[in-house]
mmCIF file of C-alpha atoms and ligand atoms in Angstrom:
data_model
loop_
_atom_site.group_PDB
_atom_site.id
_atom_site.type_symbol
_atom_site.label_atom_id
_atom_site.label_comp_id
_atom_site.label_asym_id
_atom_site.label_seq_id
_atom_site.Cartn_x
_atom_site.Cartn_y
_atom_site.Cartn_z
ATOM 1 C CA MET J 4 104.543 94.676 117.821
ATOM 2 C CA LYS J 5 100.782 92.018 118.313
ATOM 3 C CA SER J 6 99.568 94.121 115.504
ATOM 4 C CA GLY J 7 101.866 94.461 113.950
ATOM 5 C CA ARG J 8 102.437 90.099 113.213
ATOM 6 C CA LEU J 9 98.514 90.445 112.850
ATOM 7 C CA ILE J 10 98.980 92.912 109.265
ATOM 8 C CA LYS J 11 102.015 90.647 108.305
ATOM 9 C CA ASN J 12 100.033 87.420 108.769
ATOM 10 C CA SER J 13 97.067 89.241 106.727
ATOM 11 C CA VAL J 14 99.375 90.311 104.010
ATOM 12 C CA GLY J 15 96.525 88.603 101.195
ATOM 13 C CA LYS J 16 94.283 87.576 103.081
ATOM 14 C CA ILE J 17 92.234 90.386 103.168
ATOM 15 C CA GLY J 18 88.641 89.458 104.193
ATOM 16 C CA THR J 19 86.902 92.950 103.247
ATOM 17 C CA ILE J 20 87.605 96.577 101.292
ATOM 18 C CA SER J 21 86.270 99.852 101.295
ATOM 19 C CA TYR J 22 85.860 102.856 100.148
ATOM 20 C CA LYS J 23 86.902 106.251 101.663
ATOM 21 C CA GLY J 24 87.859 107.991 98.304
ATOM 22 C CA ARG J 25 88.442 107.730 95.459
ATOM 23 C CA ASP J 26 91.215 106.123 95.305
ATOM 24 C CA ASN J 27 91.844 106.159 99.527
ATOM 25 C CA ILE J 28 90.853 102.061 100.569
ATOM 26 C CA VAL J 29 90.452 101.176 103.827
ATOM 27 C CA THR J 30 91.375 97.036 104.684
ATOM 28 C CA ASP J 31 88.808 94.368 108.112
ATOM 29 C CA VAL J 32 92.490 94.294 108.777
ATOM 30 C CA ASP J 33 93.246 98.582 109.533
ATOM 31 C CA LYS J 34 90.452 98.402 112.028
ATOM 32 C CA ARG J 35 91.267 95.314 113.757
ATOM 33 C CA ALA J 36 94.937 96.349 114.174
ATOM 34 C CA GLU J 37 93.113 99.858 114.319
ATOM 35 C CA ARG J 38 90.896 97.714 117.635
ATOM 36 C CA MET J 39 93.997 95.836 118.836
ATOM 37 C CA ILE J 40 95.778 99.197 119.521
ATOM 38 C CA ILE J 41 93.354 101.039 121.555
ATOM 39 C CA ASN J 42 92.384 98.481 123.957
ATOM 40 C CA ILE J 43 95.739 97.280 124.355
ATOM 41 C CA ILE J 44 96.523 101.416 125.134
ATOM 42 C CA ARG J 45 92.362 102.167 126.782
ATOM 43 C CA SER J 46 92.945 98.540 129.511
ATOM 44 C CA ARG J 47 96.710 100.599 131.498
ATOM 45 C CA PHE J 48 95.349 104.232 130.637
ATOM 46 C CA PRO J 49 91.628 104.484 130.203
ATOM 47 C CA ASP J 50 91.992 108.109 131.002
ATOM 48 C CA HIS J 51 94.373 109.453 128.083
ATOM 49 C CA SER J 52 92.776 111.031 125.177
ATOM 50 C CA ILE J 53 92.960 109.508 121.925
ATOM 51 C CA LEU J 54 93.411 109.996 118.091
ATOM 52 C CA SER J 55 93.694 107.181 115.750
ATOM 53 C CA GLU J 56 92.948 107.064 112.087
ATOM 54 C CA GLU J 57 89.849 104.649 111.329
ATOM 55 C CA LYS J 58 88.198 105.616 114.014
ATOM 56 C CA GLY J 59 88.702 109.794 114.114
ATOM 57 C CA SER J 60 88.744 111.009 117.879
ATOM 58 C CA LEU J 61 87.930 109.738 121.443
ATOM 59 C CA ASP J 62 88.483 112.976 123.828
ATOM 60 C CA ASN J 63 88.484 112.828 127.340
ATOM 61 C CA HIS J 64 90.395 116.034 128.241
ATOM 62 C CA SER J 65 93.390 114.386 129.074
ATOM 63 C CA ARG J 66 96.654 116.075 128.848
ATOM 64 C CA TYR J 67 98.888 112.398 127.462
ATOM 65 C CA LYS J 68 96.813 112.606 123.836
ATOM 66 C CA TRP J 69 98.036 108.370 121.977
ATOM 67 C CA ILE J 70 97.844 109.363 118.214
ATOM 68 C CA ILE J 71 97.674 106.165 115.945
ATOM 69 C CA ASP J 72 97.852 105.644 112.033
ATOM 70 C CA PRO J 73 97.117 101.007 112.672
ATOM 71 C CA LEU J 74 98.535 100.949 109.068
ATOM 72 C CA ASP J 75 100.112 103.043 106.882
ATOM 73 C CA GLY J 76 100.736 101.808 103.533
ATOM 74 C CA THR J 77 97.176 100.253 103.265
ATOM 75 C CA THR J 78 97.322 100.740 99.338
ATOM 76 C CA ASN J 79 100.882 98.833 99.739
ATOM 77 C CA PHE J 80 100.004 96.270 102.364
ATOM 78 C CA ALA J 81 96.759 95.395 99.595
ATOM 79 C CA HIS J 82 98.542 94.914 96.837
ATOM 80 C CA ALA J 83 101.236 92.840 98.992
ATOM 81 C CA PHE J 84 103.962 95.246 98.123
ATOM 82 C CA PRO J 85 105.752 95.404 101.371
ATOM 83 C CA PHE J 86 105.958 98.704 102.497
ATOM 84 C CA PHE J 87 103.719 98.854 105.490
ATOM 85 C CA CYS J 88 103.603 100.048 108.697
ATOM 86 C CA VAL J 89 102.248 100.561 112.739
ATOM 87 C CA SER J 90 102.988 104.527 113.804
ATOM 88 C CA ILE J 91 101.648 104.665 117.347
ATOM 89 C CA ALA J 92 103.553 108.463 119.289
ATOM 90 C CA LEU J 93 102.591 109.724 122.302
ATOM 91 C CA GLU J 94 101.715 113.227 122.466
ATOM 92 C CA ILE J 95 102.537 114.736 126.637
ATOM 93 C CA ALA J 96 100.776 118.459 126.979
ATOM 94 C CA GLY J 97 100.999 119.326 123.809
ATOM 95 C CA VAL J 98 104.249 118.183 122.987
ATOM 96 C CA VAL J 99 104.609 113.864 120.678
ATOM 97 C CA SER J 100 106.547 113.407 123.179
ATOM 98 C CA LEU J 101 107.631 109.070 122.343
ATOM 99 C CA GLY J 102 107.093 107.525 119.303
ATOM 100 C CA VAL J 103 107.661 104.075 117.699
ATOM 101 C CA VAL J 104 106.632 102.894 113.565
ATOM 102 C CA TYR J 105 106.884 99.358 113.477
ATOM 103 C CA ASP J 106 107.765 97.058 110.160
ATOM 104 C CA PRO J 107 106.235 93.862 110.298
ATOM 105 C CA THR J 108 107.545 93.077 106.937
ATOM 106 C CA ARG J 109 110.957 93.103 108.186
ATOM 107 C CA ASP J 110 110.938 92.858 111.369
ATOM 108 C CA GLU J 111 112.236 96.579 112.458
ATOM 109 C CA LEU J 112 111.051 98.703 114.951
ATOM 110 C CA PHE J 113 111.810 102.918 114.762
ATOM 111 C CA SER J 114 111.779 104.299 118.287
ATOM 112 C CA ALA J 115 112.946 107.726 119.974
ATOM 113 C CA GLU J 116 111.435 109.538 123.162
ATOM 114 C CA LEU J 117 111.882 113.031 123.268
ATOM 115 C CA GLY J 118 115.728 114.533 124.557
ATOM 116 C CA ARG J 119 116.917 110.391 124.689
ATOM 117 C CA GLY J 120 117.789 109.974 120.930
ATOM 118 C CA ALA J 121 116.033 107.150 118.196
ATOM 119 C CA TYR J 122 116.561 103.487 117.488
ATOM 120 C CA LEU J 123 116.276 101.040 115.152
ATOM 121 C CA ASN J 124 115.613 97.109 117.191
ATOM 122 C CA GLY J 125 117.162 99.287 120.360
ATOM 123 C CA LYS J 126 120.372 100.377 118.510
ATOM 124 C CA LYS J 127 121.072 104.120 118.330
ATOM 125 C CA ILE J 128 120.323 105.244 115.292
ATOM 126 C CA LYS J 129 121.136 109.571 113.144
ATOM 127 C CA VAL J 130 120.033 110.587 109.981
ATOM 128 C CA SER J 131 123.237 110.182 106.927
ATOM 129 C CA GLY J 132 125.836 113.403 106.418
ATOM 130 C CA ALA J 133 125.135 113.612 102.869
ATOM 131 C CA LYS J 134 125.999 117.918 101.993
ATOM 132 C CA GLY J 135 124.507 118.317 98.329
ATOM 133 C CA LEU J 136 121.363 117.849 96.735
ATOM 134 C CA ALA J 137 123.066 116.981 93.705
ATOM 135 C CA GLY J 138 123.921 112.559 95.532
ATOM 136 C CA SER J 139 121.428 113.446 97.326
ATOM 137 C CA PHE J 140 118.167 110.356 97.858
ATOM 138 C CA LEU J 141 115.175 111.617 98.600
ATOM 139 C CA ALA J 142 111.037 109.931 98.815
ATOM 140 C CA THR J 143 108.334 112.154 99.053
ATOM 141 C CA GLY J 144 104.148 111.027 98.688
ATOM 142 C CA PHE J 145 101.154 111.987 96.353
ATOM 143 C CA SER J 146 98.388 112.033 98.871
ATOM 144 C CA TYR J 147 94.610 111.180 98.100
ATOM 145 C CA GLY J 148 93.900 114.340 96.626
ATOM 146 C CA ARG J 149 95.946 114.310 94.158
ATOM 147 C CA ARG J 150 93.736 114.242 91.209
ATOM 148 C CA ARG J 151 91.448 117.186 92.816
ATOM 149 C CA LYS J 152 94.801 118.936 93.098
ATOM 150 C CA ASP J 153 98.623 117.873 91.776
ATOM 151 C CA LYS J 154 99.818 120.090 94.009
ATOM 152 C CA ASN J 155 103.080 118.174 93.924
ATOM 153 C CA ILE J 156 104.057 117.188 90.703
ATOM 154 C CA GLY J 157 106.247 120.658 90.286
ATOM 155 C CA ASN J 158 108.239 119.605 93.550
ATOM 156 C CA PHE J 159 108.487 116.556 92.475
ATOM 157 C CA LYS J 160 110.218 117.360 88.371
ATOM 158 C CA ARG J 161 112.049 120.315 90.517
ATOM 159 C CA LEU J 162 114.024 117.984 92.757
ATOM 160 C CA LEU J 163 113.989 115.148 90.399
ATOM 161 C CA MET J 164 116.263 117.479 88.044
ATOM 162 C CA LYS J 165 118.563 118.130 90.696
ATOM 163 C CA THR J 166 118.619 114.655 92.954
ATOM 164 C CA MET J 167 120.626 111.296 92.787
ATOM 165 C CA ALA J 168 116.997 109.756 92.958
ATOM 166 C CA ILE J 169 113.760 109.679 94.286
ATOM 167 C CA ARG J 170 111.202 107.197 95.667
ATOM 168 C CA ARG J 171 107.206 107.407 96.244
ATOM 169 C CA ALA J 172 106.772 104.099 98.656
ATOM 170 C CA GLY J 173 103.888 105.055 99.864
ATOM 171 C CA SER J 174 104.239 105.346 103.192
ATOM 172 C CA ALA J 175 105.425 108.165 104.826
ATOM 173 C CA ALA J 176 105.777 106.820 108.212
ATOM 174 C CA LEU J 177 108.068 104.337 107.089
ATOM 175 C CA ASP J 178 109.376 107.137 104.453
ATOM 176 C CA LEU J 179 110.297 108.989 107.926
ATOM 177 C CA VAL J 180 111.858 106.679 109.650
ATOM 178 C CA TYR J 181 114.412 106.141 107.144
ATOM 179 C CA VAL J 182 115.020 109.423 106.699
ATOM 180 C CA ALA J 183 115.886 109.148 110.543
ATOM 181 C CA CYS J 184 118.321 105.762 110.616
ATOM 182 C CA GLY J 185 120.015 107.726 106.816
ATOM 183 C CA ARG J 186 118.101 105.128 103.902
ATOM 184 C CA PHE J 187 116.892 108.588 102.921
ATOM 185 C CA ASP J 188 118.688 112.009 103.389
ATOM 186 C CA GLY J 189 115.055 113.757 103.008
ATOM 187 C CA PHE J 190 110.962 113.401 102.395
ATOM 188 C CA TRP J 191 109.374 115.964 102.144
ATOM 189 C CA GLU J 192 104.546 115.209 101.412
ATOM 190 C CA LEU J 193 102.060 117.722 101.106
ATOM 191 C CA ASP J 194 98.614 117.131 102.709
ATOM 192 C CA LEU J 195 99.502 114.386 105.823
ATOM 193 C CA HIS J 196 97.291 114.014 109.254
ATOM 194 C CA PRO J 197 99.255 113.608 112.516
ATOM 195 C CA TRP J 198 98.299 109.792 112.577
ATOM 196 C CA ASP J 199 101.281 110.196 109.239
ATOM 197 C CA SER J 200 103.893 111.556 111.397
ATOM 198 C CA ALA J 201 103.972 112.339 114.689
ATOM 199 C CA ALA J 202 106.042 109.179 115.789
ATOM 200 C CA GLY J 203 108.474 109.989 112.424
ATOM 201 C CA PHE J 204 108.865 113.421 112.909
ATOM 202 C CA LEU J 205 108.892 113.065 116.421
ATOM 203 C CA ILE J 206 112.041 109.679 115.214
ATOM 204 C CA VAL J 207 114.251 112.272 112.888
ATOM 205 C CA LYS J 208 114.354 114.810 115.129
ATOM 206 C CA GLU J 209 116.069 112.745 117.556
ATOM 207 C CA ALA J 210 118.152 111.685 115.151
ATOM 208 C CA LYS J 211 119.516 114.490 115.150
ATOM 209 C CA GLY J 212 117.845 114.947 111.253
ATOM 210 C CA LYS J 213 114.759 118.344 111.195
ATOM 211 C CA VAL J 214 111.762 118.502 110.514
ATOM 212 C CA THR J 215 110.171 122.295 109.520
ATOM 213 C CA GLN J 216 107.020 122.667 107.030
ATOM 214 C CA PHE J 217 108.221 124.178 103.329
ATOM 215 C CA ASP J 218 109.535 127.446 104.195
ATOM 216 C CA ASN J 219 111.019 126.543 107.559
ATOM 217 C CA LYS J 220 108.636 126.741 109.781
ATOM 218 C CA PRO J 221 109.360 125.119 112.773
ATOM 219 C CA TYR J 222 105.921 121.827 112.255
ATOM 220 C CA SER J 223 103.696 120.196 113.764
ATOM 221 C CA PRO J 224 101.148 116.792 113.421
ATOM 222 C CA TYR J 225 98.794 119.091 113.142
ATOM 223 C CA HIS J 226 100.933 120.482 110.163
ATOM 224 C CA LYS J 227 99.735 119.308 106.507
ATOM 225 C CA ASN J 228 103.494 120.113 104.654
ATOM 226 C CA ILE J 229 106.445 117.874 105.558
ATOM 227 C CA LEU J 230 109.807 118.600 105.037
ATOM 228 C CA ALA J 231 112.207 116.067 107.163
ATOM 229 C CA THR J 232 116.160 116.421 106.566
ATOM 230 C CA ASN J 233 119.303 114.881 107.260
ATOM 231 C CA GLY J 234 119.962 119.077 108.210
ATOM 232 C CA LYS J 235 122.343 119.792 105.677
ATOM 233 C CA ILE J 236 120.208 119.776 102.379
ATOM 234 C CA HIS J 237 117.743 121.519 104.577
ATOM 235 C CA SER J 238 118.259 124.958 102.961
ATOM 236 C CA ARG J 239 118.711 124.097 99.584
ATOM 237 C CA MET J 240 115.202 121.692 99.531
ATOM 238 C CA VAL J 241 112.908 124.521 101.279
ATOM 239 C CA SER J 242 114.452 126.937 98.516
ATOM 240 C CA LEU J 243 112.835 124.338 95.940
ATOM 241 C CA LEU J 244 109.155 123.332 97.466
ATOM 242 C CA LYS J 245 106.461 125.159 97.143
ATOM 243 C CA PRO J 246 102.622 124.253 99.481
HETATM 244 C C1 IPD W 312 99.074 107.339 103.285
HETATM 245 C C2 IPD W 312 101.001 106.734 102.757
HETATM 246 C C3 IPD W 312 100.763 107.220 102.002
HETATM 247 C C4 IPD W 312 100.942 108.668 102.149
HETATM 248 C C5 IPD W 312 99.896 109.537 101.435
HETATM 249 C C6 IPD W 312 98.705 108.710 103.602
HETATM 250 P P1 IPD W 312 97.556 105.441 104.825
HETATM 251 O O1 IPD W 312 98.771 106.659 104.476
HETATM 252 O O2 IPD W 312 101.166 107.224 103.787
HETATM 253 O O3 IPD W 312 102.492 106.973 101.742
HETATM 254 O O4 IPD W 312 101.499 109.112 100.968
HETATM 255 O O5 IPD W 312 99.523 110.332 102.072
HETATM 256 O O6 IPD W 312 97.807 109.052 103.621
HETATM 257 O O7 IPD W 312 95.736 106.089 104.087
HETATM 258 O O8 IPD W 312 98.343 104.539 103.954
HETATM 259 O O9 IPD W 312 97.042 104.621 106.244
HETATM 260 CA CA1 CA W 313 98.539 106.445 106.634
HETATM 261 CA CA1 CA W 314 96.441 104.330 107.651
#
């Protein structure tokens, strides 16, 4: 929440922007939010390991690992396009056991604990009831490496012709929790990192959704390609997606 407030209050007041790749930017706000989150975790759990987007891996060989994206949707944030969030997950002995995704613009806190359901601002959420692809509302994203290899264009075209609509809003973590609360019926993306998906992955599963790789094999946040749906349209999407 504290880092979310920092992010919200910094819209339109970014100090520095640097480039991690041709289109991949990071702002001072990403770094300040990350420092804030890591300091809080470190002060309470000094022995835990941390994997965070900008700082990388702080490995304490602990069975507890925090996986942090201090600002998911940085390009949106840098353009004051209000679709970005903070995403934090806790892995215990290799199993994602806790996930929170906070959208500071709408003050929406999505959360889940393994085996205990998924919540939006304290209220239980579940995935949509959409049964077929024809009326479904989907989301996807295009990774920073797309200029080198535009692997997702074919998937986008194929699915666009068979669904009601597809959005590409620019925050994988928010896309995932939007599946969890039934706003989207499904989401897929290639080349994601653990910090983009770890929290959202658990939140979708706890909202009774289904999360796999494109070939329907079990998903973990260390896999690059993710397919998250309400379960009902899953096999149809598996048949149409290519890695
Ligand atoms: C990005 C966003 C975007 C997705 C990219 C991610 P970042 O994260 O989640 O939606 O398409 O693949 O890298 O860089 O804004 O934290
Ligand atoms: Ca991210
Ligand atoms: Ca980020």
